[in-house]
């Protein structure tokens, strides 16, 4: 009989959001008249902007005619999009990249999960904690994370980010080969300054580690001094891979498009010390396992860089950040300690009187009909916090804040 990859059995049976959905459904069954407001899952609510819709319609029309029909595209993405990325996302910040360093994909989840394949299974890994679960789980699937015991993976180095250290991860006292950073952060909504990010880049250069830098939320940065790209830091090209996505930037969670940057200077070594370009390995991997992102999605992504596209996506981001501001003020007024939400669409809220995350989740659900995400679902340092997203409709956000206020009385 065929043998399974037993590393999969070490993963917890349920994905965090299916546990939440179960509890919400149980509540709905016992409270059929109550309208539940979700500020839980990190999905957007506002429709695609007109510039994107127009580009998609046009792309579909091209697909409908023999002369302009497109079949398989290049695995690494069409040059029209890669060029737009170079120019708008990097050159505009003084970062010079080559087109061959950009890999267009169907969203950042695939690449943040798959990228670990190009490094040996016995490299050590480190992640900020709490964190987007994809990084650890994808490593657990090939055995790199060890075993899960008492809420922790035995072979993972956790860099705790809590109120006590102002959500600023401290460098480990030992070498870590693969480091995952996500800024602006999901779930805490906090950011890393240039000086702090520089410490990580220098650590990686000293230890010859690779940093996997997920900047899916860079478009939400308001503060001018916060880096949007890790390549704003000197030396990062030699040690970092960056992931971006149009999901949160332009509402592409259902359209699917993102990209990964792997500079040619970034190398890792074979067991006998021979350097290898990671760009080359990833290209090889992608051309075998990936057949490109749909032409329509890529034309849609390109449209986000036109003057109209920029203006319109900016407006939607402003709308979400307006939600974040309303939530921040309301929760503060009610006496909650609130973090994040200034340069990211997430608010990270301390549970009252040291209550645990799941308990507060249930109280909020049963007391006010509001769904949040329990912080501990993102890692051990998330215990004692809950996450609210700012991706809701304005009316729902206002109603939710009103309900929490009434419930608190
Ligand atoms: C939403 C999100 C992404 C984007 O995922 P897509 O697959 O591009 O939709 C990536 N990283 C983090 C941390 C996210 O929260």
Coordinates of C-alpha atoms and ligand atoms in Angstrom, one line a residue:
X1 CA 0.0 0.0 0.0
X2 CA 1.2 3.5 -0.7
X3 CA 2.7 5.4 2.2
X4 CA 1.5 8.9 3.1
X5 CA 3.7 11.9 3.7
X6 CA 3.3 11.7 7.5
X7 CA 4.5 15.2 8.0
X8 CA 1.0 16.2 6.9
X9 CA -0.4 14.4 9.9
X10 CA 1.5 16.7 12.2
X11 CA -0.6 19.7 11.1
X12 CA -3.6 20.6 13.2
X13 CA -6.7 19.0 11.6
X14 CA -8.5 22.2 11.1
X15 CA -7.6 25.4 9.5
X16 CA -8.1 28.3 11.9
X17 CA -10.9 29.8 9.8
X18 CA -12.9 26.6 9.6
X19 CA -12.8 26.4 13.4
X20 CA -14.2 29.9 13.5
X21 CA -16.9 29.1 10.9
X22 CA -18.1 26.2 13.0
X23 CA -18.5 28.3 16.1
X24 CA -20.2 31.1 14.1
X25 CA -22.6 28.5 12.6
X26 CA -23.4 27.1 16.1
X27 CA -24.2 30.6 17.2
X28 CA -26.4 31.3 14.2
X29 CA -28.4 28.1 14.8
X30 CA -29.2 29.2 18.4
X31 CA -29.7 32.9 17.4
X32 CA -31.5 32.8 14.1
X33 CA -32.7 36.4 14.3
X34 CA -29.4 38.0 15.0
X35 CA -27.3 39.5 12.1
X36 CA -23.7 38.5 12.7
X37 CA -21.1 41.0 11.6
X38 CA -17.8 39.6 10.6
X39 CA -14.6 41.5 11.2
X40 CA -12.8 38.2 11.2
X41 CA -11.4 36.8 8.0
X42 CA -8.9 38.9 5.9
X43 CA -10.9 39.2 2.7
X44 CA -11.8 42.4 1.0
X45 CA -15.4 43.6 0.4
X46 CA -15.3 46.4 -2.1
X47 CA -15.6 45.6 -5.8
X48 CA -12.8 45.9 -8.4
X49 CA -12.2 49.4 -9.6
X50 CA -13.5 50.6 -13.1
X51 CA -10.0 50.7 -14.6
X52 CA -9.4 47.0 -13.8
X53 CA -12.9 46.0 -15.0
X54 CA -12.3 47.8 -18.3
X55 CA -9.0 46.1 -18.8
X56 CA -10.6 42.7 -18.0
X57 CA -13.4 43.3 -20.5
X58 CA -10.8 44.3 -23.1
X59 CA -8.8 41.2 -22.4
X60 CA -11.8 39.0 -22.8
X61 CA -12.6 40.5 -26.1
X62 CA -9.1 39.7 -27.3
X63 CA -9.6 36.2 -26.2
X64 CA -12.8 36.0 -28.3
X65 CA -11.0 36.6 -31.6
X66 CA -8.7 34.3 -33.5
X67 CA -6.2 37.1 -34.2
X68 CA -5.8 38.2 -30.6
X69 CA -6.5 35.0 -28.7
X70 CA -3.8 33.9 -26.2
X71 CA -3.1 30.4 -25.1
X72 CA -0.3 29.5 -22.6
X73 CA 1.6 32.6 -21.6
X74 CA 5.1 32.8 -20.3
X75 CA 5.4 30.9 -16.9
X76 CA 7.0 34.0 -15.3
X77 CA 4.4 36.4 -16.5
X78 CA 3.9 38.7 -19.5
X79 CA 6.6 41.4 -20.0
X80 CA 3.9 44.1 -20.1
X81 CA 3.2 43.4 -16.4
X82 CA 6.7 42.7 -15.3
X83 CA 7.8 46.0 -16.9
X84 CA 5.0 47.9 -15.1
X85 CA 6.1 46.3 -11.8
X86 CA 9.7 47.3 -12.3
X87 CA 8.8 50.8 -13.2
X88 CA 6.0 51.5 -10.7
X89 CA 6.8 49.4 -7.7
X90 CA 10.6 49.6 -7.7
X91 CA 12.1 52.2 -10.0
X92 CA 9.9 54.8 -8.4
X93 CA 11.6 54.0 -5.1
X94 CA 15.1 54.1 -6.5
X95 CA 15.3 50.3 -6.7
X96 CA 16.7 48.9 -10.0
X97 CA 15.7 45.4 -10.8
X98 CA 15.9 43.3 -13.9
X99 CA 12.8 41.9 -15.6
X100 CA 14.2 38.4 -15.1
X101 CA 14.1 38.9 -11.3
X102 CA 10.2 39.2 -11.4
X103 CA 8.1 36.1 -11.3
X104 CA 4.4 36.8 -11.8
X105 CA 2.1 34.3 -10.0
X106 CA -1.5 33.6 -9.1
X107 CA -1.2 35.2 -5.7
X108 CA 1.3 35.4 -2.8
X109 CA 0.0 32.4 -0.9
X110 CA 1.2 29.9 -3.6
X111 CA 4.7 31.3 -3.7
X112 CA 5.1 32.0 0.1
X113 CA 4.1 28.4 0.6
X114 CA 6.1 26.8 -2.3
X115 CA 9.3 28.8 -2.1
X116 CA 10.8 26.7 0.7
X117 CA 11.1 23.8 -1.8
X118 CA 14.2 25.2 -3.4
X119 CA 16.1 24.9 -0.1
X120 CA 17.2 21.7 1.6
X121 CA 14.7 20.2 4.1
X122 CA 17.2 20.4 7.0
X123 CA 17.7 24.1 7.0
X124 CA 16.6 25.8 10.2
X125 CA 13.6 28.2 10.1
X126 CA 12.6 31.2 12.1
X127 CA 9.3 33.3 12.0
X128 CA 7.9 36.3 13.8
X129 CA 5.2 35.2 16.2
X130 CA 2.2 35.6 15.7
X131 CA 2.2 35.2 12.0
X132 CA 0.3 34.2 8.8
X133 CA 0.1 30.4 9.2
X134 CA 1.2 29.6 5.6
X135 CA 4.9 30.0 6.3
X136 CA 5.2 27.4 9.1
X137 CA 2.6 25.0 7.7
X138 CA 4.3 24.8 4.3
X139 CA 7.6 24.0 6.1
X140 CA 5.9 21.5 8.3
X141 CA 4.7 19.6 5.3
X142 CA 8.2 18.6 4.3
X143 CA 9.3 18.0 7.9
X144 CA 11.3 21.2 8.4
X145 CA 9.2 22.4 11.4
X146 CA 9.5 19.3 13.6
X147 CA 6.5 18.3 15.7
X148 CA 3.7 20.4 17.1
X149 CA 3.6 20.2 20.9
X150 CA 1.9 22.6 23.4
X151 CA 1.1 25.1 20.7
X152 CA 4.7 25.2 19.2
X153 CA 6.7 23.6 16.5
X154 CA 9.8 21.9 17.9
X155 CA 12.2 23.0 15.1
X156 CA 10.9 26.5 14.6
X157 CA 12.6 29.5 16.1
X158 CA 9.9 32.0 17.2
X159 CA 10.6 35.7 17.3
X160 CA 7.9 36.9 19.7
X161 CA 6.2 40.2 18.9
X162 CA 4.1 41.4 21.8
X163 CA 3.2 44.7 23.5
X164 CA 6.2 44.1 25.8
X165 CA 8.7 44.5 22.9
X166 CA 6.5 47.0 21.0
X167 CA 5.9 44.3 18.4
X168 CA 9.5 44.5 17.3
X169 CA 11.1 41.1 16.8
X170 CA 14.5 40.6 18.4
X171 CA 17.4 38.9 16.5
X172 CA 17.9 35.3 17.7
X173 CA 21.2 34.4 19.5
X174 CA 21.9 31.6 17.0
X175 CA 22.0 31.1 13.3
X176 CA 18.7 30.6 11.4
X177 CA 18.9 29.7 7.7
X178 CA 15.4 30.7 6.6
X179 CA 13.7 33.8 8.1
X180 CA 10.1 34.8 7.4
X181 CA 9.1 38.4 7.9
X182 CA 5.8 40.0 6.9
X183 CA 5.5 43.8 7.0
X184 CA 3.1 45.5 7.4
X185 CA 2.2 42.6 9.5
X186 CA -0.7 40.2 9.3
X187 CA -2.1 39.7 12.0
X188 CA -0.8 42.5 14.3
X189 CA -1.1 45.4 11.8
X190 CA 2.3 46.8 13.0
X191 CA 5.2 47.8 10.9
X192 CA 9.0 47.7 11.0
X193 CA 11.2 50.8 10.7
X194 CA 14.1 51.0 8.3
X195 CA 16.6 50.7 11.2
X196 CA 14.9 47.6 12.5
X197 CA 14.7 46.0 9.1
X198 CA 18.3 46.8 8.5
X199 CA 19.2 44.7 11.6
X200 CA 17.6 41.7 10.0
X201 CA 19.3 42.2 6.6
X202 CA 22.6 42.5 8.3
X203 CA 21.9 39.4 10.4
X204 CA 21.1 37.5 7.2
X205 CA 24.2 38.7 5.5
X206 CA 26.4 37.7 8.5
X207 CA 24.8 34.3 8.8
X208 CA 24.2 33.7 5.0
X209 CA 20.5 33.2 5.7
X210 CA 17.7 33.9 3.3
X211 CA 14.9 36.3 4.3
X212 CA 11.4 35.7 2.9
X213 CA 9.8 39.1 3.0
X214 CA 6.1 39.3 2.5
X215 CA 5.0 42.8 1.7
X216 CA 1.4 42.0 0.7
X217 CA 0.2 45.1 2.6
X218 CA 2.8 47.7 1.5
X219 CA 0.1 49.8 -0.2
X220 CA -1.4 50.5 3.2
X221 CA 1.7 52.2 4.6
X222 CA 0.9 55.8 5.5
X223 CA 4.1 56.8 7.4
X224 CA 6.7 58.0 5.0
X225 CA 9.6 56.5 6.9
X226 CA 8.4 52.9 6.8
X227 CA 10.0 50.8 4.0
X228 CA 7.7 49.4 1.4
X229 CA 10.3 47.0 0.0
X230 CA 13.1 45.2 1.7
X231 CA 15.3 46.2 -1.2
X232 CA 15.3 49.8 0.2
X233 CA 17.8 48.3 2.6
X234 CA 21.4 48.1 1.4
X235 CA 22.6 44.5 0.9
X236 CA 19.1 43.0 0.8
X237 CA 19.5 41.8 -2.8
X238 CA 22.1 39.4 -1.5
X239 CA 19.8 37.8 1.1
X240 CA 16.1 38.5 0.4
X241 CA 13.2 37.3 -1.6
X242 CA 10.1 39.6 -1.7
X243 CA 6.5 38.7 -2.2
X244 CA 3.8 41.1 -3.3
X245 CA 0.1 40.6 -4.2
X246 CA -2.7 42.5 -5.8
X247 CA -5.2 40.9 -3.4
X248 CA -5.2 43.5 -0.7
X249 CA -3.8 46.3 -2.9
X250 CA -6.5 46.1 -5.6
X251 CA -9.2 43.6 -4.4
X252 CA -7.8 40.7 -6.4
X253 CA -8.6 38.0 -3.8
X254 CA -10.9 36.4 -6.3
X255 CA -9.0 37.5 -9.5
X256 CA -5.7 36.0 -8.4
X257 CA -2.4 37.8 -9.3
X258 CA 0.8 38.6 -7.4
X259 CA 4.5 38.4 -7.9
X260 CA 7.8 37.3 -6.4
X261 CA 11.1 39.1 -6.7
X262 CA 14.3 37.0 -6.6
X263 CA 17.4 39.0 -7.3
X264 CA 20.2 37.4 -9.3
X265 CA 22.7 38.2 -6.6
X266 CA 20.9 36.0 -4.1
X267 CA 22.7 32.7 -3.7
X268 CA 22.7 29.6 -1.4
X269 CA 25.2 26.8 -1.4
X270 CA 25.4 23.1 -2.1
X271 CA 26.6 20.8 0.7
X272 CA 30.1 21.0 -0.7
X273 CA 30.0 24.7 -0.8
X274 CA 29.2 25.5 -4.4
X275 CA 27.1 28.7 -4.8
X276 CA 23.8 28.5 -6.7
X277 CA 21.5 31.3 -7.8
X278 CA 18.1 31.0 -6.2
X279 CA 16.6 32.9 -9.1
X280 CA 17.7 30.1 -11.4
X281 CA 16.3 27.3 -9.1
X282 CA 12.9 29.1 -8.8
X283 CA 12.7 29.6 -12.6
X284 CA 13.4 25.9 -13.0
X285 CA 10.8 25.0 -10.4
X286 CA 8.1 27.3 -11.9
X287 CA 8.6 26.2 -15.4
X288 CA 8.0 22.6 -14.3
X289 CA 5.1 23.1 -11.8
X290 CA 3.4 26.3 -12.9
X291 CA 1.8 27.3 -16.2
X292 CA 1.4 31.0 -15.7
X293 CA -1.3 33.3 -14.4
X294 CA -4.3 34.0 -16.6
X295 CA -3.8 36.7 -19.3
X296 CA -7.0 38.4 -18.1
X297 CA -5.7 38.6 -14.5
X298 CA -2.4 40.0 -15.7
X299 CA -4.1 42.7 -17.8
X300 CA -6.2 43.5 -14.8
X301 CA -3.0 43.9 -12.6
X302 CA -1.4 46.0 -15.3
X303 CA -4.4 48.4 -15.1
X304 CA -3.8 49.1 -11.5
X305 CA -0.7 51.1 -12.6
X306 CA -2.5 53.5 -15.0
X307 CA -3.3 56.9 -13.6
X308 CA -6.9 56.0 -13.2
X309 CA -6.1 52.6 -11.8
X310 CA -3.8 54.2 -9.2
X311 CA -6.3 56.8 -8.2
X312 CA -9.2 54.3 -7.9
X313 CA -7.3 51.6 -5.9
X314 CA -6.0 54.4 -3.7
X315 CA -9.6 55.4 -2.9
X316 CA -10.5 51.9 -1.9
X317 CA -7.5 51.6 0.4
X318 CA -8.4 55.0 1.9
X319 CA -11.9 53.6 2.5
X320 CA -10.5 50.6 4.4
X321 CA -8.1 52.8 6.3
X322 CA -11.0 55.0 7.2
X323 CA -12.6 52.0 8.7
X324 CA -9.5 51.3 10.7
X325 CA -9.5 54.8 12.0
X326 CA -13.1 54.5 13.1
X327 CA -12.5 51.2 14.8
X328 CA -9.3 52.4 16.5
X329 CA -11.0 55.5 18.0
X330 CA -14.2 53.6 19.1
X331 CA -12.2 50.8 20.7
X332 CA -9.9 53.2 22.4
X333 CA -12.8 55.1 23.8
X334 CA -14.3 51.9 25.2
X335 CA -11.1 51.3 27.1
X336 CA -9.4 48.7 24.9
X337 CA -5.7 48.7 24.2
X338 CA -5.4 48.7 20.4
X339 CA -2.3 48.2 18.3
X340 CA -1.8 48.4 14.5
X341 CA -4.3 49.8 12.1
X342 CA -2.2 52.9 11.2
X343 CA -0.2 51.4 8.3
X344 CA -2.1 48.2 7.8
X345 CA -5.8 47.1 7.6
X346 CA -5.6 45.1 10.8
X347 CA -6.2 46.0 14.5
X348 CA -4.7 43.9 17.2
X349 CA -6.6 44.3 20.4
X350 CA -5.6 43.2 23.8
X351 CA -8.3 41.1 25.5
X352 CA -9.7 42.6 28.7
X353 CA -8.4 41.4 32.1
X354 CA -6.0 38.9 30.5
X355 CA -8.8 36.7 29.1
X356 CA -7.7 34.1 26.6
X357 CA -8.2 34.7 22.9
X358 CA -10.9 32.1 22.3
X359 CA -12.8 33.0 25.4
X360 CA -13.0 36.7 24.3
X361 CA -13.9 35.6 20.7
X362 CA -16.9 33.7 22.2
X363 CA -18.0 36.6 24.4
X364 CA -17.8 39.0 21.5
X365 CA -19.9 36.6 19.4
X366 CA -22.5 35.9 22.0
X367 CA -22.5 39.3 23.5
X368 CA -22.5 41.5 20.4
X369 CA -22.9 39.2 17.4
X370 CA -19.4 40.1 16.2
X371 CA -16.8 37.8 14.7
X372 CA -13.1 38.5 15.2
X373 CA -10.1 36.2 14.9
X374 CA -8.5 34.8 18.1
X375 CA -4.9 35.9 18.2
X376 CA -3.6 32.5 19.4
X377 CA -4.7 31.1 16.0
X378 CA -1.6 32.9 14.6
X379 CA 0.9 31.5 17.0
X380 CA 1.7 31.3 20.8
X381 CA 2.5 35.0 21.2
X382 CA -1.0 35.8 19.8
X383 CA -2.6 34.5 23.0
X384 CA -4.4 37.3 24.9
X385 CA -5.1 39.3 21.7
X386 CA -7.8 39.3 19.0
X387 CA -7.6 40.6 15.4
X388 CA -10.1 42.8 13.7
X389 CA -9.9 43.5 10.0
X390 CA -10.8 46.8 8.5
X391 CA -12.0 45.3 5.2
X392 CA -15.7 45.5 6.1
X393 CA -18.4 47.7 4.7
X394 CA -18.5 51.1 6.5
X395 CA -22.0 50.6 7.8
X396 CA -21.1 47.2 9.3
X397 CA -18.0 48.7 10.9
X398 CA -20.1 51.5 12.5
X399 CA -22.8 49.1 13.6
X400 CA -20.2 46.7 15.0
X401 CA -18.6 49.5 17.1
X402 CA -22.0 50.6 18.3
X403 CA -22.9 47.1 19.4
X404 CA -19.6 46.6 21.2
X405 CA -20.3 49.9 23.1
X406 CA -23.8 48.7 24.1
X407 CA -22.5 45.3 25.1
X408 CA -19.8 46.8 27.3
X409 CA -22.4 48.7 29.3
Ligands
LIG1 C1 -3.7 38.0 2.1 C2 -2.2 37.7 2.3 C3 -1.5 37.4 1.2 C4 -2.0 37.4 -0.2 O1 -2.4 36.2 -0.6 P1 -2.9 36.0 -2.1 O2 -2.6 34.5 -2.3 O3 -2.1 36.9 -2.9 O4 -4.3 36.3 -2.2 C5 -0.1 37.2 1.4 N1 0.4 37.3 2.6 C6 -0.3 37.6 3.7 C7 0.4 37.8 5.0 C8 -1.6 37.9 3.5 O5 -2.3 38.2 4.6

